[in-house]
Short mmCIF file of C-alpha atoms in Angstrom, two decimals:
data_model
loop_
_atom_site.label_atom_id
_atom_site.label_comp_id
_atom_site.label_asym_id
_atom_site.label_seq_id
_atom_site.Cartn_x
_atom_site.Cartn_y
_atom_site.Cartn_z
CA MET A 20 0.02 -0.07 0.08
CA HIS A 21 1.16 3.44 -0.93
CA ILE A 22 0.29 7.17 -0.55
CA SER A 23 1.03 9.82 -3.02
CA PHE A 24 0.91 13.67 -2.74
CA TYR A 25 -0.47 15.21 -5.77
CA GLY A 26 -1.27 18.40 -4.00
CA ALA A 27 -1.21 20.63 -0.63
CA ALA A 28 2.49 19.43 -0.55
CA GLN A 29 4.26 22.39 0.96
CA ALA A 30 1.54 24.36 -0.17
CA VAL A 31 -1.73 25.19 1.63
CA THR A 32 -4.37 24.51 -1.47
CA GLY A 33 -4.85 21.75 -4.06
CA SER A 34 -5.50 18.87 -1.43
CA CYS A 35 -5.34 15.63 -3.41
CA PHE A 36 -3.67 12.51 -2.14
CA LEU A 37 -3.83 9.27 -4.01
CA ILE A 38 -4.08 6.02 -1.65
CA GLU A 39 -3.09 2.64 -3.20
CA ALA A 40 -4.82 0.22 -1.28
CA HIS A 41 -5.38 -3.71 -1.59
CA GLY A 42 -7.40 -4.22 -4.68
CA CYS A 43 -8.35 -0.55 -4.97
CA ASN A 44 -7.14 3.03 -5.62
CA PHE A 45 -8.86 5.99 -4.30
CA LEU A 46 -8.33 9.92 -3.82
CA LEU A 47 -8.56 11.68 -0.54
CA ASP A 48 -9.82 14.81 -1.62
CA CYS A 49 -9.41 16.51 -5.44
CA GLY A 50 -8.97 19.97 -4.94
CA MET A 51 -8.09 22.99 -6.95
CA ALA A 52 -4.99 25.04 -6.45
CA GLN A 53 -5.47 28.72 -5.81
CA GLY A 54 -3.37 31.67 -5.76
CA GLY A 55 -1.76 33.03 -9.32
CA GLN A 56 -0.14 31.68 -12.56
CA GLU A 57 1.53 28.54 -10.96
CA ALA A 58 -1.90 27.55 -9.35
CA ASP A 59 -3.71 27.82 -12.69
CA ALA A 60 -0.77 25.77 -14.44
CA HIS A 61 -1.08 22.99 -11.73
CA ASN A 62 -4.96 23.16 -12.29
CA GLU A 63 -4.69 22.75 -15.84
CA ASN A 64 -1.90 19.99 -16.13
CA ALA A 65 -3.66 17.64 -13.22
CA PHE A 66 -3.65 14.96 -12.99
CA ALA A 67 -0.52 13.36 -12.72
CA PHE A 68 -2.14 9.78 -12.45
CA ASP A 69 -4.27 7.29 -14.52
CA VAL A 70 -7.93 8.65 -13.88
CA SER A 71 -9.29 5.33 -15.05
CA SER A 72 -7.34 3.55 -12.07
CA ILE A 73 -9.39 5.73 -9.34
CA ASP A 74 -12.24 3.58 -7.63
CA PHE A 75 -13.84 6.18 -5.32
CA VAL A 76 -13.15 9.61 -3.76
CA VAL A 77 -13.48 10.38 -0.09
CA LEU A 78 -13.83 14.22 0.45
CA THR A 79 -12.98 16.15 3.59
CA HIS A 80 -15.31 19.06 2.94
CA ALA A 81 -16.48 21.48 0.17
CA HIS A 82 -13.94 24.05 -0.07
CA ILE A 83 -12.89 24.30 -3.66
CA ASP A 84 -9.33 23.80 -2.62
CA HIS A 85 -10.44 20.31 -1.45
CA SER A 86 -13.24 19.69 -4.15
CA GLY A 87 -12.73 21.88 -6.96
CA LEU A 88 -11.35 19.45 -9.33
CA LEU A 89 -13.78 16.67 -8.84
CA PRO A 90 -15.81 17.83 -12.25
CA LYS A 91 -12.47 17.79 -14.07
CA LEU A 92 -11.96 14.31 -12.80
CA VAL A 93 -15.44 13.38 -14.08
CA ALA A 94 -15.00 15.12 -17.34
CA GLN A 95 -11.90 12.62 -17.73
CA GLY A 96 -13.99 9.64 -17.09
CA PHE A 97 -14.27 9.10 -13.47
CA LYS A 98 -17.69 7.48 -12.65
CA GLY A 99 -17.00 6.04 -9.20
CA PRO A 100 -18.64 7.19 -5.91
CA ILE A 101 -17.81 10.41 -3.92
CA TYR A 102 -18.01 9.77 -0.26
CA THR A 103 -18.57 12.81 2.16
CA THR A 104 -20.65 14.22 5.01
CA LEU A 105 -24.32 15.31 4.69
CA ALA A 106 -23.78 18.98 4.79
CA THR A 107 -20.73 18.73 2.16
CA GLN A 108 -23.24 17.34 -0.07
CA ASP A 109 -25.59 20.23 0.11
CA LEU A 110 -22.85 22.70 0.01
CA LEU A 111 -20.81 21.05 -3.20
CA GLU A 112 -23.71 21.99 -5.38
CA VAL A 113 -23.39 25.77 -4.53
CA LEU A 114 -19.65 25.87 -4.76
CA LEU A 115 -19.00 23.69 -7.80
CA LYS A 116 -21.59 25.52 -10.01
CA ASP A 117 -20.07 28.91 -8.79
CA SER A 118 -16.56 27.62 -9.64
CA ALA A 119 -17.66 26.57 -13.13
CA HIS A 120 -19.29 29.81 -13.54
CA ILE A 121 -16.34 31.73 -12.46
CA GLN A 122 -14.13 30.06 -14.98
CA ILE A 123 -16.76 30.57 -17.73
CA MET A 124 -16.84 34.09 -17.08
CA ASP A 125 -13.26 34.63 -16.74
CA ALA A 126 -12.53 33.07 -20.22
CA GLU A 127 -15.33 34.92 -21.88
CA ARG A 128 -14.05 38.43 -20.38
CA ALA A 129 -10.34 37.52 -21.59
CA ALA A 130 -11.57 36.63 -25.05
CA ARG A 131 -13.69 39.92 -25.14
CA ARG A 132 -10.64 42.14 -24.13
CA LYS A 133 -8.43 40.10 -26.55
CA ARG A 134 -10.85 40.98 -29.79
CA GLU A 135 -10.91 44.65 -28.36
CA GLY A 136 -7.25 44.57 -28.64
CA LYS A 137 -6.84 45.39 -24.77
CA LYS A 138 -3.69 44.00 -22.71
CA HIS A 139 -4.51 42.17 -19.58
CA GLU A 140 -2.14 40.87 -17.04
CA ARG A 141 -2.05 37.24 -17.96
CA ASP A 142 -3.96 34.87 -20.44
CA VAL A 143 -6.76 33.14 -18.91
CA LEU A 144 -7.11 29.37 -19.41
CA PRO A 145 -10.05 27.74 -20.80
CA PRO A 146 -12.67 26.28 -18.28
CA LEU A 147 -11.37 23.21 -16.66
CA TYR A 148 -15.08 21.95 -16.75
CA SER A 149 -18.74 22.87 -17.65
CA LEU A 150 -21.72 23.05 -15.51
CA ALA A 151 -22.84 19.63 -17.22
CA HIS A 152 -19.67 17.98 -15.59
CA VAL A 153 -20.66 19.65 -12.23
CA ALA A 154 -24.12 17.90 -12.70
CA ARG A 155 -22.80 14.61 -13.44
CA THR A 156 -20.27 15.09 -10.27
CA LEU A 157 -23.15 15.71 -7.98
CA GLU A 158 -24.87 12.61 -9.01
CA LEU A 159 -21.89 10.55 -7.86
CA VAL A 160 -22.07 11.74 -4.34
CA LYS A 161 -22.76 9.62 -1.55
CA ALA A 162 -23.41 11.40 1.76
CA LYS A 163 -22.86 9.78 5.29
CA PRO A 164 -23.10 10.99 8.65
CA TYR A 165 -20.42 11.61 11.40
CA GLY A 166 -19.40 8.94 13.59
CA LYS A 167 -20.47 6.06 11.55
CA LYS A 168 -18.04 3.49 10.09
CA PHE A 169 -18.96 2.42 6.55
CA GLU A 170 -17.39 0.18 4.06
CA VAL A 171 -16.56 1.46 0.50
CA HIS A 172 -14.53 -1.58 -0.78
CA PRO A 173 -13.84 -4.98 0.79
CA SER A 174 -10.31 -3.49 2.00
CA VAL A 175 -11.20 -0.20 3.06
CA GLN A 176 -13.67 1.24 5.84
CA VAL A 177 -14.23 5.00 6.45
CA ARG A 178 -15.72 7.15 9.33
CA PHE A 179 -16.04 10.81 9.32
CA GLN A 180 -15.65 12.89 12.43
CA ASP A 181 -16.48 16.55 13.14
CA ALA A 182 -13.36 18.92 12.09
CA GLY A 183 -14.86 21.97 13.30
CA HIS A 184 -13.62 24.18 10.19
CA ILE A 185 -16.73 24.58 8.22
CA LEU A 186 -20.25 23.28 7.71
CA GLY A 187 -19.83 19.55 7.16
CA SER A 188 -15.98 19.45 7.41
CA ALA A 189 -14.50 16.09 8.52
CA ILE A 190 -11.67 14.40 9.91
CA VAL A 191 -11.29 11.12 7.78
CA GLU A 192 -10.56 7.58 9.68
CA LEU A 193 -9.54 5.05 7.11
CA TRP A 194 -8.88 1.32 7.92
CA LEU A 195 -7.11 -0.44 5.06
CA ARG A 196 -6.74 -4.07 4.98
CA ASP A 197 -3.79 -5.75 3.24
CA ALA A 198 -3.64 -8.93 1.45
CA HIS A 199 -2.99 -11.09 4.35
CA GLY A 200 -5.89 -9.53 6.27
CA ARG A 201 -3.74 -7.17 8.48
CA THR A 202 -5.28 -3.54 8.92
CA GLN A 203 -3.74 -0.16 9.41
CA LYS A 204 -5.46 2.73 10.26
CA LEU A 205 -4.77 6.11 8.54
CA VAL A 206 -6.27 9.42 9.75
CA SER A 207 -6.29 12.82 7.77
CA SER A 208 -7.04 15.76 9.77
CA GLY A 209 -8.56 17.69 6.82
CA ASP A 210 -8.74 21.15 7.53
CA LEU A 211 -9.05 21.51 11.50
CA GLY A 212 -10.87 24.35 13.04
CA GLN A 213 -9.89 26.58 15.88
CA PRO A 214 -11.31 25.18 19.28
CA GLY A 215 -13.70 27.62 21.15
CA ARG A 216 -14.85 29.41 17.90
CA VAL A 217 -18.54 30.12 17.58
CA ILE A 218 -20.94 28.30 15.40
CA LEU A 219 -19.38 25.13 14.75
CA ARG A 220 -18.47 22.25 17.39
CA ASP A 221 -14.61 21.88 18.22
CA PRO A 222 -12.56 19.36 16.19
CA THR A 223 -13.19 15.81 17.44
CA PRO A 224 -10.36 14.35 19.28
CA VAL A 225 -8.97 11.01 17.55
CA GLN A 226 -6.77 8.65 19.70
CA GLU A 227 -5.33 6.00 17.53
CA ALA A 228 -3.64 6.09 14.20
CA ASP A 229 -0.86 4.16 12.62
CA VAL A 230 -0.47 7.12 9.91
CA LEU A 231 -1.34 10.71 10.24
CA LEU A 232 -1.86 13.43 7.65
CA ILE A 233 -2.17 16.72 9.40
CA GLU A 234 -2.78 20.13 8.13
CA SER A 235 -0.26 23.17 8.86
CA THR A 236 -1.71 26.22 7.38
CA TYR A 237 -1.06 28.25 10.55
CA GLY A 238 1.67 25.51 11.74
CA ASP A 239 4.29 28.49 12.67
CA ARG A 240 2.00 30.86 14.32
CA LEU A 241 -0.70 31.51 17.05
CA HIS A 242 -4.03 33.22 16.47
CA LYS A 243 -5.23 36.49 18.54
CA ASP A 244 -7.77 35.55 21.03
CA ASN A 245 -11.25 35.90 20.17
CA ALA A 246 -11.82 38.92 22.62
CA SER A 247 -8.92 40.72 20.95
CA THR A 248 -9.88 40.30 17.47
CA LEU A 249 -13.53 41.48 18.29
CA ASN A 250 -12.05 44.42 19.80
CA GLU A 251 -9.94 45.18 16.78
CA LEU A 252 -13.04 44.70 14.37
CA VAL A 253 -15.03 47.05 16.54
CA ASP A 254 -12.59 49.81 16.28
CA ILE A 255 -11.89 49.62 12.69
CA VAL A 256 -15.65 49.52 11.99
CA THR A 257 -16.57 52.50 14.35
CA ARG A 258 -13.49 54.72 13.05
CA THR A 259 -14.44 53.80 9.56
CA VAL A 260 -18.18 54.01 8.70
CA PRO A 261 -18.80 57.66 9.46
CA HIS A 262 -16.61 58.55 6.54
CA GLY A 263 -16.09 55.66 4.28
CA ASN A 264 -17.06 51.96 3.88
CA VAL A 265 -15.40 48.63 5.46
CA VAL A 266 -14.89 45.89 2.81
CA ILE A 267 -14.66 42.42 3.95
CA PRO A 268 -13.37 39.76 1.36
CA ALA A 269 -14.98 36.62 2.84
CA PHE A 270 -15.11 33.02 1.82
CA ALA A 271 -18.76 32.35 1.00
CA VAL A 272 -18.88 29.38 3.00
CA GLY A 273 -17.82 29.23 6.96
CA ARG A 274 -16.53 32.76 7.23
CA THR A 275 -19.44 35.00 5.98
CA GLN A 276 -21.59 33.15 8.49
CA GLU A 277 -19.26 33.49 11.30
CA LEU A 278 -19.14 37.29 10.62
CA LEU A 279 -22.65 37.70 10.44
CA TYR A 280 -22.92 35.98 13.79
CA HIS A 281 -20.39 38.57 15.22
CA PHE A 282 -22.05 41.54 13.78
CA ILE A 283 -25.48 40.51 15.11
CA ASP A 284 -24.20 39.67 18.44
CA LEU A 285 -21.94 42.98 18.67
CA MET A 286 -24.83 45.01 17.63
CA GLN A 287 -27.01 43.31 20.02
CA GLN A 288 -24.74 44.09 22.86
CA GLY A 289 -24.42 47.68 21.65
CA ARG A 290 -20.72 47.52 20.84
CA LEU A 291 -21.29 48.71 17.47
CA PRO A 292 -23.67 51.23 15.84
CA PRO A 293 -26.53 50.17 13.73
CA VAL A 294 -24.24 50.00 10.60
CA GLU A 295 -25.81 48.38 7.37
CA ILE A 296 -24.32 45.21 6.33
CA PHE A 297 -24.58 43.87 2.95
CA VAL A 298 -23.68 40.28 1.97
CA ASP A 299 -22.95 40.60 -1.63
CA SER A 300 -22.53 37.10 -2.66
CA PRO A 301 -25.14 34.89 -4.25
CA MET A 302 -23.21 31.64 -3.21
CA ALA A 303 -22.94 33.25 0.26
CA VAL A 304 -26.66 33.59 0.49
CA ALA A 305 -26.97 30.23 -0.60
CA ALA A 306 -24.51 28.78 2.05
CA THR A 307 -26.04 30.83 4.68
CA GLU A 308 -29.51 29.38 4.11
CA ILE A 309 -27.97 25.55 3.98
CA THR A 310 -26.09 26.54 7.32
CA MET A 311 -29.51 27.47 8.75
CA HIS A 312 -30.89 23.80 7.68
CA HIS A 313 -28.07 22.10 9.52
CA PHE A 314 -28.67 23.74 12.99
CA ALA A 315 -27.92 20.68 14.74
CA VAL A 316 -24.24 20.86 14.13
CA PHE A 317 -24.05 24.30 15.68
CA ASP A 318 -22.40 24.80 19.41
CA GLU A 319 -24.57 25.53 22.22
CA GLU A 320 -23.73 29.34 22.01
CA ALA A 321 -24.49 29.57 18.42
CA LYS A 322 -27.75 28.02 18.69
CA GLN A 323 -29.00 30.32 21.29
CA LEU A 324 -28.19 33.44 19.47
CA MET A 325 -29.02 32.16 16.12
CA GLY A 326 -32.16 30.72 17.29
CA THR A 327 -33.23 34.52 17.78
CA ALA A 328 -32.34 35.35 14.11
CA ARG A 329 -33.29 32.11 12.08
CA GLN A 330 -34.42 34.15 9.25
CA LEU A 331 -31.43 36.27 8.63
CA PRO A 332 -32.94 38.17 5.69
CA ASP A 333 -35.31 39.70 8.30
CA VAL A 334 -32.60 40.74 10.95
CA GLN A 335 -32.58 44.61 10.96
CA HIS A 336 -29.51 45.98 9.25
CA VAL A 337 -28.58 42.90 7.45
CA HIS A 338 -29.07 42.80 3.77
CA PHE A 339 -28.58 39.95 1.26
CA ILE A 340 -27.84 41.15 -2.17
CA GLN A 341 -28.93 38.48 -5.09
CA ASP A 342 -28.94 40.16 -8.39
CA VAL A 343 -26.29 42.30 -10.17
CA GLU A 344 -28.06 45.44 -10.24
CA GLU A 345 -28.71 45.33 -6.47
CA SER A 346 -24.90 44.78 -6.42
CA ILE A 347 -24.08 47.65 -8.77
CA LYS A 348 -26.26 50.17 -6.47
CA LEU A 349 -23.56 49.51 -3.54
CA ASN A 350 -21.04 51.45 -5.74
CA ARG A 351 -23.30 54.78 -4.96
CA ILE A 352 -22.82 54.18 -1.25
CA LYS A 353 -19.97 56.24 -0.04
CA SER A 354 -20.04 55.55 3.68
CA GLY A 355 -21.68 53.75 6.58
CA ALA A 356 -21.54 50.23 5.05
CA VAL A 357 -19.83 47.10 5.63
CA ILE A 358 -19.88 45.00 2.57
CA ILE A 359 -18.98 41.35 2.86
CA SER A 360 -18.40 39.78 -0.54
CA ALA A 361 -16.70 36.79 -2.07
CA SER A 362 -14.24 35.63 -2.92
CA GLY A 363 -12.01 35.44 0.24
CA MET A 364 -8.64 35.63 -1.58
CA CYS A 365 -9.87 38.39 -3.81
CA ASP A 366 -9.20 36.57 -7.19
CA ALA A 367 -12.71 36.57 -8.45
CA GLY A 368 -16.33 37.43 -7.73
CA ARG A 369 -18.14 40.54 -6.84
CA VAL A 370 -15.73 41.57 -4.07
CA LEU A 371 -13.21 42.82 -6.93
CA HIS A 372 -15.82 45.39 -8.01
CA HIS A 373 -16.28 46.67 -4.37
CA LEU A 374 -12.24 46.71 -3.75
CA ARG A 375 -12.01 48.93 -7.00
CA ASN A 376 -14.53 51.30 -5.93
CA ASN A 377 -13.33 51.68 -2.20
CA ILE A 378 -9.59 50.60 -2.14
CA GLY A 379 -8.25 54.03 -3.51
CA ARG A 380 -10.08 56.19 -0.98
CA PRO A 381 -8.42 56.68 2.17
CA GLU A 382 -11.59 57.11 4.31
CA CYS A 383 -12.11 53.39 3.58
CA ALA A 384 -10.91 50.12 5.28
CA VAL A 385 -10.17 46.59 3.92
CA VAL A 386 -10.46 43.72 6.49
CA ILE A 387 -8.88 40.58 5.53
CA CYS A 388 -9.77 37.70 7.86
CA GLY A 389 -8.84 34.56 6.25
CA PHE A 390 -5.54 32.82 4.72
CA GLN A 391 -4.31 34.28 1.67
CA SER A 392 -2.47 32.15 -0.65
CA TYR A 393 0.95 33.03 -2.19
CA GLY A 394 0.33 34.90 -5.47
CA SER A 395 -3.56 35.78 -4.73
CA LEU A 396 -4.68 39.74 -4.69
CA GLY A 397 -5.54 39.23 -1.01
CA ARG A 398 -1.93 38.14 0.05
CA ARG A 399 -0.40 41.14 -2.03
CA LEU A 400 -2.65 43.43 0.10
CA VAL A 401 -1.52 41.73 3.13
CA ASP A 402 1.98 42.26 2.19
CA GLY A 403 1.39 45.94 1.83
CA VAL A 404 1.49 46.67 -1.95
CA LYS A 405 1.06 50.37 -2.94
CA GLN A 406 -0.64 49.70 -6.28
CA VAL A 407 -2.95 46.94 -7.71
CA ARG A 408 -4.10 46.03 -10.88
CA MET A 409 -7.82 45.59 -11.42
CA PHE A 410 -10.03 45.20 -14.49
CA GLY A 411 -7.25 46.31 -16.66
CA GLU A 412 -6.24 49.45 -14.59
CA GLN A 413 -3.75 50.52 -11.97
CA ILE A 414 -5.29 51.36 -8.64
CA ASP A 415 -3.21 53.03 -5.78
CA VAL A 416 -4.15 51.36 -2.47
CA ARG A 417 -5.06 54.14 -0.16
CA ALA A 418 -7.58 52.48 2.12
CA SER A 419 -6.22 51.18 5.10
CA VAL A 420 -5.73 47.30 5.10
CA HIS A 421 -6.18 45.23 8.37
CA THR A 422 -5.54 41.46 8.76
CA LEU A 423 -7.60 39.86 11.52
CA GLY A 424 -6.12 36.41 11.92
CA GLY A 425 -8.19 35.63 14.76
CA PHE A 426 -11.25 35.11 12.71
CA SER A 427 -9.42 32.23 10.61
CA ALA A 428 -11.32 28.91 10.47
CA HIS A 429 -8.19 27.06 10.74
CA ALA A 430 -6.48 25.72 13.94
CA ASP A 431 -3.23 27.63 14.96
CA GLN A 432 0.17 25.96 16.01
CA LYS A 433 -1.25 25.18 19.57
CA ALA A 434 -4.53 23.95 18.47
CA LEU A 435 -3.10 21.69 15.83
CA LEU A 436 -0.35 20.29 18.50
CA ASP A 437 -3.17 19.67 21.18
CA TRP A 438 -5.10 17.79 18.81
CA ALA A 439 -2.30 15.70 17.57
CA GLY A 440 -1.32 14.86 21.23
CA ALA A 441 -4.54 13.02 21.73
CA PHE A 442 -2.99 10.15 19.86
CA GLN A 443 -1.89 7.51 22.48
CA PRO A 444 0.75 6.12 21.33
CA ALA A 445 1.74 8.63 18.69
CA PRO A 446 1.14 7.31 15.12
CA ARG A 447 3.91 5.25 13.55
CA HIS A 448 4.27 7.98 10.80
CA THR A 449 3.13 11.55 10.49
CA TYR A 450 2.88 13.58 6.97
CA VAL A 451 2.48 17.32 7.49
CA VAL A 452 0.30 18.89 4.69
CA HIS A 453 -1.55 22.02 3.69
CA GLY A 454 0.94 24.47 4.67
CA GLU A 455 3.64 26.65 3.17
CA PRO A 456 7.26 25.23 3.77
CA GLN A 457 7.97 27.34 6.73
CA ALA A 458 4.74 26.64 8.45
CA ALA A 459 4.88 22.79 7.62
CA GLN A 460 8.57 22.75 8.91
CA ALA A 461 7.88 24.40 12.08
CA LEU A 462 4.74 22.19 12.80
CA ALA A 463 6.99 19.13 12.16
CA LYS A 464 9.57 20.37 14.36
CA GLU A 465 7.18 20.78 17.23
CA LEU A 466 5.42 17.45 16.54
CA ARG A 467 8.81 15.46 16.82
CA SER A 468 9.96 17.45 20.20
CA GLN A 469 6.68 17.65 21.89
CA HIS A 470 4.87 14.39 20.92
CA GLY A 471 7.69 12.13 19.55
CA HIS A 472 6.18 12.02 16.11
CA THR A 473 8.24 10.55 13.14
CA VAL A 474 7.56 13.35 10.58
CA THR A 475 7.89 13.83 6.88
CA VAL A 476 6.94 16.94 5.04
CA PRO A 477 6.13 15.44 1.47
CA THR A 478 6.72 17.29 -1.70
CA LEU A 479 4.64 17.34 -4.52
CA GLY A 480 4.44 14.08 -6.50
CA GLU A 481 6.39 12.06 -3.57
CA ARG A 482 5.14 8.55 -3.14
CA PHE A 483 5.47 6.60 -0.02
CA ALA A 484 4.77 2.95 1.11
CA LEU A 485 2.23 2.96 4.20
CA GLN A 486 4.43 1.06 6.73
CA GLY A 487 3.54 0.14 10.24
CA LEU A 488 0.85 -2.46 9.79
CA SER A 489 -1.08 -3.34 13.11
CA ALA A 490 -2.72 -6.45 14.12
CA ASN A 491 -6.27 -5.38 14.22
CA GLY A 492 -6.33 -1.83 13.17
CA SER A 493 -8.55 -0.54 16.17
#
């Protein structure tokens, strides 16, 4: 048995791991790389394996960097089942359709600019897949509840546990049986959430594994505590809205719902003035509705607050923007607005228009509250660039740019180490993935020193034998 790393190896995005088990081959995630030309090239060139050899896919959650290449896999002939959680099944329809739509729109815009003889920063590649491929992908999804072990092949059993990252996110437990009847247990953290966060429950501790795959997005740093993060948000908003707008690029799934929770709570407490909040992302609106349908997975604090605001579109001062005309009208607002819009890394979607209209105004603010991949516009803003190119024009960055890492949906270094410390004894081998090199190596060092793990930080395309078979794979 072997595992190969075809994505998220010394990089945060593009999750894709090929596991060769006894009698079958399967993928753990099939995600899109994000962040600039290198990511585009990676997505265009995937896959570096024989698609016809893949029997099934096990999907940790719906975020595009974990699921976004599933329709391409289907376009190239994959017809097997895709196993995931119940909430992820609901979210996939929204996210994959949006992904296809963005690719189609980008290609059409690039073709139009070329016909008009206009220059642009880089060529846009043809869409990786169509809406028809998305429809075929969704037909293959088989949803399973948390906490129930199920068989996907005579040699493979699976169980999903709550990862606390976004709605439906899962830690994956895999039991792999070899030709001699011996079993080893492989655990993938997927993306782990930060404990103590609102809405979702904390990540489920897992105590036994022979092999561990653990994410390391924030493997080299700690998040600010929740109180400090909220204080900073209150300060930014109260200083900005009398004269300008606050633009928050936010992932439509997870981050937007958490921000709404905090804004409602802060206004109910009187810590924020009654600012007008505009959620300008059809995908975020759909994801919010799906989130409310899965009320059972909320933590108790969120159930209490959101129970008083189940119909979010009716909450005073919160406005959900659906059509393009409504979105364009937001351009007329010069002050007093908080605009939450996708995409979270500022590389596509309606947020680009809001940035173009506000980023050149010193009275406005941009709040970055999630991880920004290398090469993305969001990363360049975080790094302090003075000019950005948007829609073919150069724009000076005059708005203040703030990074609120405390809102991250990813566990920080301490939370990752605490979760890994639950394994008793330590896994026989640990692979650190989903992190840029510095973050991955920092987490690997701490796993070795604090918990005695034998650790590898794999590179893209590396293949390893799954060693350390146990007698019963408990």
